[in-house]
Short mmCIF file of C-alpha atoms and ligand atoms in Angstrom, two decimals:
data_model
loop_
_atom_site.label_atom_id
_atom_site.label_comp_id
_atom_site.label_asym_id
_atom_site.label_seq_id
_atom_site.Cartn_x
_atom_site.Cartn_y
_atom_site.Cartn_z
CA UNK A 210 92.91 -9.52 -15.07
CA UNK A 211 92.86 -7.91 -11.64
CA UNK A 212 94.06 -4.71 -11.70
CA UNK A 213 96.56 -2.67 -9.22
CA UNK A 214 95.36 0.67 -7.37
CA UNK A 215 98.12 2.89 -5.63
CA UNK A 216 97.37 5.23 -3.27
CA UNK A 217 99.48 8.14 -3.29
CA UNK A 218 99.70 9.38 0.71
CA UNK A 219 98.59 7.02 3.63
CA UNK A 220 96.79 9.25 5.98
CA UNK A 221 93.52 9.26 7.58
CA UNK A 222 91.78 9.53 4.12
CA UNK A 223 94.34 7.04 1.82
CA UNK A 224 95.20 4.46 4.41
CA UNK A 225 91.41 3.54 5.04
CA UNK A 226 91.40 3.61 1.06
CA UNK A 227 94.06 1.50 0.39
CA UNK A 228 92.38 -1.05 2.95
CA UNK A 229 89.19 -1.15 1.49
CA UNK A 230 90.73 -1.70 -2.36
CA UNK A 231 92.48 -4.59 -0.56
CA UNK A 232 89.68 -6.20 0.34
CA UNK A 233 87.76 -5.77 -2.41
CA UNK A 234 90.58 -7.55 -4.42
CA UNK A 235 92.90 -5.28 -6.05
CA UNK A 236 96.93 -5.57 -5.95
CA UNK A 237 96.74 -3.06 -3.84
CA UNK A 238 100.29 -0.37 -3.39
CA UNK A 239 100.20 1.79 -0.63
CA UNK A 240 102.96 4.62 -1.10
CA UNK A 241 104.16 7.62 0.63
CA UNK A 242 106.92 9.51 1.16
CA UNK A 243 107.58 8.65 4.73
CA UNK A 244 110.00 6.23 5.58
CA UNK A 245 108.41 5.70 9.28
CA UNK A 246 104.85 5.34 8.53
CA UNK A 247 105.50 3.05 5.54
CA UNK A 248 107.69 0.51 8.27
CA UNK A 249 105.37 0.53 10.47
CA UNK A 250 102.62 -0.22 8.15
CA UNK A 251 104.53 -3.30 6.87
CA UNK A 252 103.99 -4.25 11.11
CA UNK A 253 100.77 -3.72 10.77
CA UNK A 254 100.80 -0.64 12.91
CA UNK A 255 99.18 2.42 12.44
CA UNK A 256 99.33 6.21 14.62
CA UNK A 257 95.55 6.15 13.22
CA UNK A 258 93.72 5.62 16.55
CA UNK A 259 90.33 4.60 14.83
CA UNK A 260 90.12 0.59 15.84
CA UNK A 261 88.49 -0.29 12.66
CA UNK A 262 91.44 1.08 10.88
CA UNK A 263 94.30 -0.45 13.15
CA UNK A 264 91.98 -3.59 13.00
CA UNK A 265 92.04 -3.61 8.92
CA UNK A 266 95.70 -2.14 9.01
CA UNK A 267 96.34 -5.50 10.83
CA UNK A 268 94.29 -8.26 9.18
CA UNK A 269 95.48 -6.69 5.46
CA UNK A 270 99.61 -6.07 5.79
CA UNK A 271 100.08 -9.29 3.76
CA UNK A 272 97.95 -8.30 1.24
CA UNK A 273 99.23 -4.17 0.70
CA UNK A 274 102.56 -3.74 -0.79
CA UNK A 275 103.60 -0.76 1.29
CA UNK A 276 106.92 1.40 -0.59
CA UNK A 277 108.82 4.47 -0.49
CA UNK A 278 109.74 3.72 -3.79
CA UNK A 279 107.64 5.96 -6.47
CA UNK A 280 109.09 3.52 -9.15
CA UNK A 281 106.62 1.38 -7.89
CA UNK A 282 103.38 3.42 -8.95
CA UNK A 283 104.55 2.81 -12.68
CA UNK A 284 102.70 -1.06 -12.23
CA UNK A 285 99.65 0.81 -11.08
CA UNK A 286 96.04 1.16 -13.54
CA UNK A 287 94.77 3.20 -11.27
CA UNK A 288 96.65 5.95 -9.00
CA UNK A 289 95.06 7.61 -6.23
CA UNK A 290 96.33 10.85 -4.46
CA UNK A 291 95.50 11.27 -1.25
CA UNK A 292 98.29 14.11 0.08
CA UNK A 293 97.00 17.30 2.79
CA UNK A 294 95.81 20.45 0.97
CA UNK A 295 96.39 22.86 4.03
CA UNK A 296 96.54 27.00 4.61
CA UNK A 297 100.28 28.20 5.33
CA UNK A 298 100.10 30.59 8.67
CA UNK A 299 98.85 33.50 6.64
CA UNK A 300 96.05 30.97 5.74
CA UNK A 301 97.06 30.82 2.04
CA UNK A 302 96.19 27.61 0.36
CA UNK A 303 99.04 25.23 0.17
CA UNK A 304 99.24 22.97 -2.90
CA UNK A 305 102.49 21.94 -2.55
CA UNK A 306 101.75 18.67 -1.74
CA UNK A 307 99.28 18.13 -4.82
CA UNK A 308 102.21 19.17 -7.01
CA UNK A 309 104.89 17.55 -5.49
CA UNK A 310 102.61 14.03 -5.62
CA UNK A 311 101.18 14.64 -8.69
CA UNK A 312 104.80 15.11 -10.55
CA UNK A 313 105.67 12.13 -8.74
CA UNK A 314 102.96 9.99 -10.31
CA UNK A 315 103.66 11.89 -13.54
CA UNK A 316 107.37 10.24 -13.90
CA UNK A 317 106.08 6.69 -12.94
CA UNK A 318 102.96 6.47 -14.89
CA UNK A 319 101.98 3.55 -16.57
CA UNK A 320 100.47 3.83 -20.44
CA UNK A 321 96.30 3.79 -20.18
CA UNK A 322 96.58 4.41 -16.16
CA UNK A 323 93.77 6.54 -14.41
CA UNK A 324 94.73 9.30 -11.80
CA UNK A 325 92.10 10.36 -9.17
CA UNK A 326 93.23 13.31 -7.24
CA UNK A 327 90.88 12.80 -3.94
CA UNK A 328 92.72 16.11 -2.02
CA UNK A 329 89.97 19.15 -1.47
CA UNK A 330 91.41 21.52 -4.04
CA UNK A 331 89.76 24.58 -5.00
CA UNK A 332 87.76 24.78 -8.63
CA UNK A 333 90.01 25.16 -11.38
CA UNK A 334 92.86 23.01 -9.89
CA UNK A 335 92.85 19.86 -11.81
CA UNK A 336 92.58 21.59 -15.27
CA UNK A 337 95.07 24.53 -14.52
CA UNK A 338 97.69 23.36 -12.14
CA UNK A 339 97.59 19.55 -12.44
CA UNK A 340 97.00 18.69 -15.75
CA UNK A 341 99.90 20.56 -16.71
CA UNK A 342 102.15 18.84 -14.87
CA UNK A 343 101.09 15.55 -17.02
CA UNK A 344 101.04 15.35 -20.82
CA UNK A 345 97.66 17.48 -21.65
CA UNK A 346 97.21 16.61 -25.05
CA UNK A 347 97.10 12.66 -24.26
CA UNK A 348 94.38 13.08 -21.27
CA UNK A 349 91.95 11.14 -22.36
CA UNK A 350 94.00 8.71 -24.51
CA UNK A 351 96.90 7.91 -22.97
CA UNK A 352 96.25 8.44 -19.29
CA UNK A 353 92.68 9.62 -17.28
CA UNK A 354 92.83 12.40 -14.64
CA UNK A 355 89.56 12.83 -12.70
CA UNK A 356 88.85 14.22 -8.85
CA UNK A 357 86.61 12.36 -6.26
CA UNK A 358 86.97 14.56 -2.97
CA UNK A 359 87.11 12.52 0.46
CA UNK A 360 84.43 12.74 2.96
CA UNK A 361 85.74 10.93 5.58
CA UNK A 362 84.82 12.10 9.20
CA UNK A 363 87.29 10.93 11.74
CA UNK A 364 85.94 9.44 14.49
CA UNK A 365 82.02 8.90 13.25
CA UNK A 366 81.50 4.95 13.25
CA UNK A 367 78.21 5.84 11.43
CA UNK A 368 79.73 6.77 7.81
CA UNK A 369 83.21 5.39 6.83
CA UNK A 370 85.17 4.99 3.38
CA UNK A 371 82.79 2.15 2.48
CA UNK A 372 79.19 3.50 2.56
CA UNK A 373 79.63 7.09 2.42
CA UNK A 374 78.23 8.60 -1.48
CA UNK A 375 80.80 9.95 -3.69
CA UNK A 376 80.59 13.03 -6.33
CA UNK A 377 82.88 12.52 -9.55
CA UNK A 378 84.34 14.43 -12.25
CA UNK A 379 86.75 13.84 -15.31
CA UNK A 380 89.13 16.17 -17.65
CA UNK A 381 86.88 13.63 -20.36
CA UNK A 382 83.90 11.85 -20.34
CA UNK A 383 85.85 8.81 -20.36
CA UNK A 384 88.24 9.91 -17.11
CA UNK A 385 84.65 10.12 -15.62
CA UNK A 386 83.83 7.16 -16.29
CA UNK A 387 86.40 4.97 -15.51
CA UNK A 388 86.61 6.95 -12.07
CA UNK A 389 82.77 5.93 -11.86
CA UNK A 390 83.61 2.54 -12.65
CA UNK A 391 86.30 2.03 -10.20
CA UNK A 392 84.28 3.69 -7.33
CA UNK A 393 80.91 1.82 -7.68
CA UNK A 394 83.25 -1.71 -7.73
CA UNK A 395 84.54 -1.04 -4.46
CA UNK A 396 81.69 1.52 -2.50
CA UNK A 397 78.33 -0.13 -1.40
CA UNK A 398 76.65 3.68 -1.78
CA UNK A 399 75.83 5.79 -5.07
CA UNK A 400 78.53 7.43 -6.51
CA UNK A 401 77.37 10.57 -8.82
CA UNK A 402 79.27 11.51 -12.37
CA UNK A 403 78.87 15.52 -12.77
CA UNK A 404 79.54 17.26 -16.28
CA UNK A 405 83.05 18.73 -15.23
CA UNK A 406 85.92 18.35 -12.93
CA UNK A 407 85.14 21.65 -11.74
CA UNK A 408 81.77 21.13 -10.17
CA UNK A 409 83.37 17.76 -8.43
CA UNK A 410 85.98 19.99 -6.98
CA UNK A 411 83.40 22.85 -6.50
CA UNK A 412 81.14 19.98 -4.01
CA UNK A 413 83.46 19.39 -1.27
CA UNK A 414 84.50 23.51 -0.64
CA UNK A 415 80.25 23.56 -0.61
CA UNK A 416 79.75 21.26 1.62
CA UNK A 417 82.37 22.24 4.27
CA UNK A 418 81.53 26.30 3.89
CA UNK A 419 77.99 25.37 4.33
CA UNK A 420 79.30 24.48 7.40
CA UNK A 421 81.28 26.45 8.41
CA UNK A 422 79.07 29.34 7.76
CA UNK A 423 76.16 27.31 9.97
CA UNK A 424 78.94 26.96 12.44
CA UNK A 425 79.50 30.63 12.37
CA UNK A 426 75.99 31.58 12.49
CA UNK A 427 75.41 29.72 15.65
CA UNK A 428 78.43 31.07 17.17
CA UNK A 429 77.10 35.29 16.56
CA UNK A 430 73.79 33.77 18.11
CA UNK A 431 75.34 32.64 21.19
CA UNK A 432 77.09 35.69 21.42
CA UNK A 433 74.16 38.05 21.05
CA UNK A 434 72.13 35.56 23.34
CA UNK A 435 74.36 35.73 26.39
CA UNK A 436 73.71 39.61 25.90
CA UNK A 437 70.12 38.67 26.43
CA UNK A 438 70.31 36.53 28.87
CA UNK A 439 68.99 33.78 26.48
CA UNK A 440 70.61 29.78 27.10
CA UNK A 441 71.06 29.09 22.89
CA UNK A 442 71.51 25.40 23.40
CA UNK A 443 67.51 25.28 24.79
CA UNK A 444 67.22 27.82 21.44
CA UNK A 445 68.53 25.48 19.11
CA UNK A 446 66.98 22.34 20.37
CA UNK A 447 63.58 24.01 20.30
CA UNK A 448 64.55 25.02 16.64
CA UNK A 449 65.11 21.71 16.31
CA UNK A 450 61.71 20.38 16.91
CA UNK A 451 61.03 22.05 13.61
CA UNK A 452 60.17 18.67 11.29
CA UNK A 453 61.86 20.46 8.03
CA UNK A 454 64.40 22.78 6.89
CA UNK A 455 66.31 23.56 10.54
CA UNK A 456 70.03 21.91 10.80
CA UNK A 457 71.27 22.59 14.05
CA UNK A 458 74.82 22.91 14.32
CA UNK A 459 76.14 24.53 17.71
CA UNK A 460 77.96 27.04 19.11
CA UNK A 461 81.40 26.88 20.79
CA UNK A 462 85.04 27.86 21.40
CA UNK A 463 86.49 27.35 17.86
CA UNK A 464 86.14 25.53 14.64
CA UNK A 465 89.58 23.00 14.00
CA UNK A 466 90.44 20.46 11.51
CA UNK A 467 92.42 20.27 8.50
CA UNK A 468 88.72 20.67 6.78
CA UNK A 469 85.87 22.80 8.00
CA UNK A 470 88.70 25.63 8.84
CA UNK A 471 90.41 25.33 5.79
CA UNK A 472 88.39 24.62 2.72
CA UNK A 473 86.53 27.86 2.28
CA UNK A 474 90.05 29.70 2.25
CA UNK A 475 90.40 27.93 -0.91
CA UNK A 476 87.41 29.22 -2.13
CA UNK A 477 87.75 32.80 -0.90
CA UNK A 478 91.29 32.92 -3.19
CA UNK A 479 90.44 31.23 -6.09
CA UNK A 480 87.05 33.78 -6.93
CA UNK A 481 89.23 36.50 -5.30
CA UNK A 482 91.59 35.84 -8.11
CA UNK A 483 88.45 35.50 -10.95
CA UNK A 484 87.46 39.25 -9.18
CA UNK A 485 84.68 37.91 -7.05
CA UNK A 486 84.88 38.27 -3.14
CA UNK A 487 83.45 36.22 -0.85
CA UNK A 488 82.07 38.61 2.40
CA UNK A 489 80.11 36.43 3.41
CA UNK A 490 82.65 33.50 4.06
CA UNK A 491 85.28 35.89 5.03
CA UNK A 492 82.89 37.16 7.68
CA UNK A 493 81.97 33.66 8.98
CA UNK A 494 85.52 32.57 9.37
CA UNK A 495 86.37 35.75 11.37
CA UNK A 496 83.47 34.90 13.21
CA UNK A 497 84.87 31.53 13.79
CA UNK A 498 88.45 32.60 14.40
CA UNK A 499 87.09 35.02 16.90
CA UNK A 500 85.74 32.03 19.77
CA UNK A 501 89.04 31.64 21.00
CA UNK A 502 89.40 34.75 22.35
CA UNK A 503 85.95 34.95 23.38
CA UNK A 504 86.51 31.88 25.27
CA UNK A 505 89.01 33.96 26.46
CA UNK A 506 87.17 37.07 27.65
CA UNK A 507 84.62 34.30 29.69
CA UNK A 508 87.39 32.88 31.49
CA UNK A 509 89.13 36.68 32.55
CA UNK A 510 84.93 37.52 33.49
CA UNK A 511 84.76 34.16 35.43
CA UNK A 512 87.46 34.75 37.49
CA UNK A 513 87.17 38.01 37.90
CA UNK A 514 83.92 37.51 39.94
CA UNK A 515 85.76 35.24 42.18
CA UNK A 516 88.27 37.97 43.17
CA UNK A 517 90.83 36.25 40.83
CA UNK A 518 92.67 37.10 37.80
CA UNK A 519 94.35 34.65 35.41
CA UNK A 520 97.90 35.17 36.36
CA UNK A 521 99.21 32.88 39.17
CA UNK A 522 95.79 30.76 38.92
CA UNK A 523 95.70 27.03 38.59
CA UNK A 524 93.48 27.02 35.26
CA UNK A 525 93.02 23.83 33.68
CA UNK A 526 92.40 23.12 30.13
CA UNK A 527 90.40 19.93 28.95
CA UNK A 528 90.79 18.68 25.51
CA UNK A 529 93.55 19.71 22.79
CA UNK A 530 92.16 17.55 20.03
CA UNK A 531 90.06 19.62 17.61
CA UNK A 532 86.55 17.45 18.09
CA UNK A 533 85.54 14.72 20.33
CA UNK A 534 86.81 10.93 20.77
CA UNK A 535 89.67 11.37 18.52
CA UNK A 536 93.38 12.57 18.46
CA UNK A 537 94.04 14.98 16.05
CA UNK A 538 95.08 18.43 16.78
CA UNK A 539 95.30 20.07 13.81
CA UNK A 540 94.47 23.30 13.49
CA UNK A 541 92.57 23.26 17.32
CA UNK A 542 91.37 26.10 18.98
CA UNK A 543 93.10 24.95 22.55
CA UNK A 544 96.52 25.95 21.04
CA UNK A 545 95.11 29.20 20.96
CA UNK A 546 93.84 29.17 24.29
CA UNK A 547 96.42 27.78 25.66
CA UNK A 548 99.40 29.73 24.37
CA UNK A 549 96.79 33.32 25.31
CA UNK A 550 96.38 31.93 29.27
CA UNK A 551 100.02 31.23 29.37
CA UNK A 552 100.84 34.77 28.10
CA UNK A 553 98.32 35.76 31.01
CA UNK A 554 100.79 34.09 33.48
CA UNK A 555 98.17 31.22 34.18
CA UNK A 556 99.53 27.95 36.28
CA UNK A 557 98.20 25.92 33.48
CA UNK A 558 97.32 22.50 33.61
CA UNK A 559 96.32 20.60 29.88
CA UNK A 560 94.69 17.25 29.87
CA UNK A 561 93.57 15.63 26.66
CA UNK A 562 93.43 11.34 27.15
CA UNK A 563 94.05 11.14 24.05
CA UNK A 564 97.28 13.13 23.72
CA UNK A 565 99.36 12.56 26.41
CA UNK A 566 101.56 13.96 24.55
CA UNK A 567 100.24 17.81 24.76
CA UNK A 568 98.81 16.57 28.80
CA UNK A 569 100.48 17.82 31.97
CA UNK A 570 98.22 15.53 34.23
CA UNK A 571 98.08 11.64 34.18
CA UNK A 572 94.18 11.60 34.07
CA UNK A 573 91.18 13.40 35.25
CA UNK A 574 91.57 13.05 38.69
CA UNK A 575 95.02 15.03 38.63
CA UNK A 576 93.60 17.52 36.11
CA UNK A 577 90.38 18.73 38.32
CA UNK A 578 92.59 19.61 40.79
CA UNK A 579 92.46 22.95 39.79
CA UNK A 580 90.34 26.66 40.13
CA UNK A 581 89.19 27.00 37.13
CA UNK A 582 88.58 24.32 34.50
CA UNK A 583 88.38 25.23 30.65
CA UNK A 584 86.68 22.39 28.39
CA UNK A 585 87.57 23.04 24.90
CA UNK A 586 86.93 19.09 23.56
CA UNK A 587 84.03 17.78 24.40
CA UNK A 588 85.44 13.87 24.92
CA UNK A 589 82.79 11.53 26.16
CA UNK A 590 85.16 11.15 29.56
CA UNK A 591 84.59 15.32 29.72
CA UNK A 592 80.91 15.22 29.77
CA UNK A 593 80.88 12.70 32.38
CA UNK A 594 82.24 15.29 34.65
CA UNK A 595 79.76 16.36 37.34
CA UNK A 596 78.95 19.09 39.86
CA UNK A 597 80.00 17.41 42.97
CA UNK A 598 83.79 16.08 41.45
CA UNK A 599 83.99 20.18 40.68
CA UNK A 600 83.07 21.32 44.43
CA UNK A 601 85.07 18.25 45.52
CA UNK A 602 88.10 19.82 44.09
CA UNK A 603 87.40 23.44 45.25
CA UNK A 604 87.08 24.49 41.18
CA UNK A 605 85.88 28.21 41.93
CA UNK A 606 85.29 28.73 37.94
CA UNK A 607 83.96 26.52 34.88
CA UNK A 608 84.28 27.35 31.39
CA UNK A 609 82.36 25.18 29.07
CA UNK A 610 83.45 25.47 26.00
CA UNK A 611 81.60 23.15 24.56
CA UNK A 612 78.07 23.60 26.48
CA UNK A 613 78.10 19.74 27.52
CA UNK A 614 78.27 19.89 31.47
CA UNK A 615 75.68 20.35 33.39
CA UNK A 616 75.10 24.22 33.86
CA UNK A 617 72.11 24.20 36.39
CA UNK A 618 74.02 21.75 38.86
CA UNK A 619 77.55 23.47 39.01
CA UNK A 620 75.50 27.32 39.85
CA UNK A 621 73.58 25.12 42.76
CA UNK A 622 77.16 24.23 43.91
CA UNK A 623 77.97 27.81 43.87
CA UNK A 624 80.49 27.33 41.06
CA UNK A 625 80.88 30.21 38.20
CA UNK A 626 79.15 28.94 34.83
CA UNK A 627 80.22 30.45 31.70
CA UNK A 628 79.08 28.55 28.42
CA UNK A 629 79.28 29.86 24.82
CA UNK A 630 75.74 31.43 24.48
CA UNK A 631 74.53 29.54 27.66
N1 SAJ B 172 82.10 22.44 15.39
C1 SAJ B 172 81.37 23.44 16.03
N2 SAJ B 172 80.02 23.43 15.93
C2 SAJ B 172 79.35 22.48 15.20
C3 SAJ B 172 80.12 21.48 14.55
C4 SAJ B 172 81.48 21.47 14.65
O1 SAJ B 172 81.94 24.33 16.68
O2 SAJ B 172 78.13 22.51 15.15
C5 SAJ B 172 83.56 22.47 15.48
C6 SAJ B 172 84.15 21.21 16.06
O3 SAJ B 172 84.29 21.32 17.46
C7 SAJ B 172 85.52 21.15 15.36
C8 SAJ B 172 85.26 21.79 14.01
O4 SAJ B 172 84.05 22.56 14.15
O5 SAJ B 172 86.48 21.91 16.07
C9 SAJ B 172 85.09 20.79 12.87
O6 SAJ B 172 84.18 19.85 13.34
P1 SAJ B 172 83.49 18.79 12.30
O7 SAJ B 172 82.49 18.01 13.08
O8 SAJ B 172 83.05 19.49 11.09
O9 SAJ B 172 84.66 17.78 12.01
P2 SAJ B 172 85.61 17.63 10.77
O10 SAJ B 172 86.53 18.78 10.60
O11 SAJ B 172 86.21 16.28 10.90
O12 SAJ B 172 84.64 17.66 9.51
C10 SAJ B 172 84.38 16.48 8.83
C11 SAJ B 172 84.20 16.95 7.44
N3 SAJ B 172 84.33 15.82 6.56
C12 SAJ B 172 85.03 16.02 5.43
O13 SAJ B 172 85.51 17.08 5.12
C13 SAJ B 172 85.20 14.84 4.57
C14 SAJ B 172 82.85 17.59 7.23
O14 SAJ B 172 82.55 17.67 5.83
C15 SAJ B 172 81.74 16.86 7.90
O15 SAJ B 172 80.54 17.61 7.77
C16 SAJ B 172 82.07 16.69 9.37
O16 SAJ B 172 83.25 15.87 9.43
C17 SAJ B 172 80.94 16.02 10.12
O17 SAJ B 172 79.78 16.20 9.70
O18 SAJ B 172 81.23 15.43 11.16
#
């Protein structure tokens, strides 16, 4: 008897889900809450600019029933909740979501079905504040709850929902294993059961504080390097020649994402609340929130030894997406940069191809028309940019956010160079 998945939230994490349960031949529901993206999913259409994803969205709306209506997770076996977990402005974890979705599912849940929560939640959150919101005493029985966190990377064409490993954990031995069952029949890569929920919800906060805190590292190196004169990108890449324990991550004019940025604030409350704090994570996200306005302090120093200040220059910002080749903004360190060099009194020009939206200029062309030029995304069409289109346009300043143009060239054109740590 084929069985019926429903994924709960059809983002960049469900929506590639809910494709890939598709075709490996479950009834496959995608729901979610808004009326707009559900419509246009029934066309086919997605805002997710990935082509493989518009390309599956596509070739599978015959074969996902896409609702509004949560009365239609009750024919589900398996539910799968795939809402944001984000940080409210005073970068408080925000589970409203996870509740709101999870009490959804809890009032149309079928007898014997198996919830996976897939959200990055902090340790702690399936048992305490989800479970509760079902019937505890008939986990296990009655219904499953288990937590397999996403690891989808938007924008790598390398690792997608398909082949990338998965880490899973159960309220019982049996939630695990049915979540382990339904994983390894629809993933060609290993998916790992753990002893508890806890320590699958524990993995993902790891593995995106380990970066962050690499991240961090590398951006207090640059800092003390450009003190010393020292060009950190050589510095890393030498590093790198190092056949074994080196991972080079690099420095640069903010960390954004609803991940990397987020996740070890969920951390940091959680122990805080169990009486353990977490310096060092606290210190590497000030670190991080701290490029921005180093960025900042470059661009006021750049233009300063041109005989210019910020105010009444034509300063143009490249990129507004938070990482290359893709257009999501969330949490980006250009709004940031932006909003500080418009407070300056900057003429500011923002170009990011793939937000018009958030753009001022048409393309390139229009957007190197400009003094100074402030590359905050490092888009493939960015690092394409050379010396000679900069002295073309009269750019008196560069500041490379990014360290990805190319430094020696623009100096011999007797442009200001300021890179993070370069
Ligand atoms: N960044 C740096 N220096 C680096 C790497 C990234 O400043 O060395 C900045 C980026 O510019 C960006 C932010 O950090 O603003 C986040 O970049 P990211 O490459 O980590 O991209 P994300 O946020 O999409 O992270 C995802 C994560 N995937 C999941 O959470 C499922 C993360 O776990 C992955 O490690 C990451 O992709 C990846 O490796 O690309």
């Amino acid at each position: 008897m084929v069985q019926t998945v429903c994924i709960v939230g059809l983002g960049y994490v469900g929506l590639p889900l809910a494709c890939l349960c598709a075709d490996k031949g479950y009834n496959t529901i995608g729901y979610d809450i808004n009326q707009e993206i559900v419509s246009k999913l029934k066309q086919g259409i997605t805002v997710i600019k990935e082509d493989d994803i518009q390309y599956k969205v596509g070739l599978l709306k015959e074969k996902i029933h896409y609702t509004t209506d949560p009365a239609e997770i009750k024919k589900s076996d398996i539910v799968i909740i795939c809402v944001p977990t984000p940080v409210d402005d005073k970068r408080m974890p925000d589970l409203v979501p996870v509740i709101s979705a999870s009490k959804t599912v809890n009032a149309n849940l079928k007898q014997g079905a198996l919830v996976i929560l897939e959200s990055t939640i902090h340790p702690g959150t399936c048992e305490e504040l989800v479970l509760p919101l079902f019937d505890p005493k008939v986990c296990g029985r009655e219904f499953y709850l288990a937590h397999c966190h996403e690891r989808i990377d938007p924008g790598n064409h390398k690792w997608n929902v398909t082949n990338i490993p998965r880490v899973v954990g159960g309220i019982t031995d049996k939630c695990c294993t049915l979540a382990y069952n339904f994983y390894t029949s629809i993933l060609s890569a290993n998916v790992l059961k753990l002893n508890s929920i806890k320590a699958a919800e524990a993995t993902k906060i790891m593995e995106n504080s380990f970066r962050d805190i690499n991240i961090a590292f590398m951006n207090e190196m640059a800092k003390s390097f450009t003190t010393l004169g020292i060009d950190i990108t050589e510095v890393i890449k030498a590093a790198s020649t190092k056949p074994f324990s080196f991972l080079p991550h690099w420095p640069g004019c903010g960390v954004g994402g609803h991940c990397i940025p987020v996740d070890p604030y969920y951390l940091i409350e959680k122990a805080k609340k169990s009486g353990f704090e977490h310096r060092f994570l606290m210190l590497a996200r000030e670190i991080n929130n701290s490029m921005p306005s180093y960025t900042l302090d470059l661009v006021v120093e750049a233009l300063n030894k041109v005989g210019k200040s910020v105010k009444n220059t034509k300063i143009t910002v490249l990129g507004v997406a938070y990482k290359p080749n893709v257009n999501d903004i969330r949490e980006s360190p250009s709004f940031d940069i932006i909003n500080h060099l418009r407070k300056l009194g900057a003429n500011l020009i923002i170009y990011d191809p793939f937000i018009p939206a958030q753009s001022n200029a048409a393309d390139l062309d229009e957007a190197l028309n400009t003094e100074c030029v402030v590359l905050v995304t490092a888009h493939d069409m960015f690092k394409s940019i050379t010396p000679e289109m900069l002295r073309q346009n009269n750019v008196k300043a560069v500041i490379d956010g990014r360290n990805v143009l190319d430094k020696a060239g623009i100096i011999k054109e007797g442009i200001i160079y300021k890179g993070i740590g370069r």
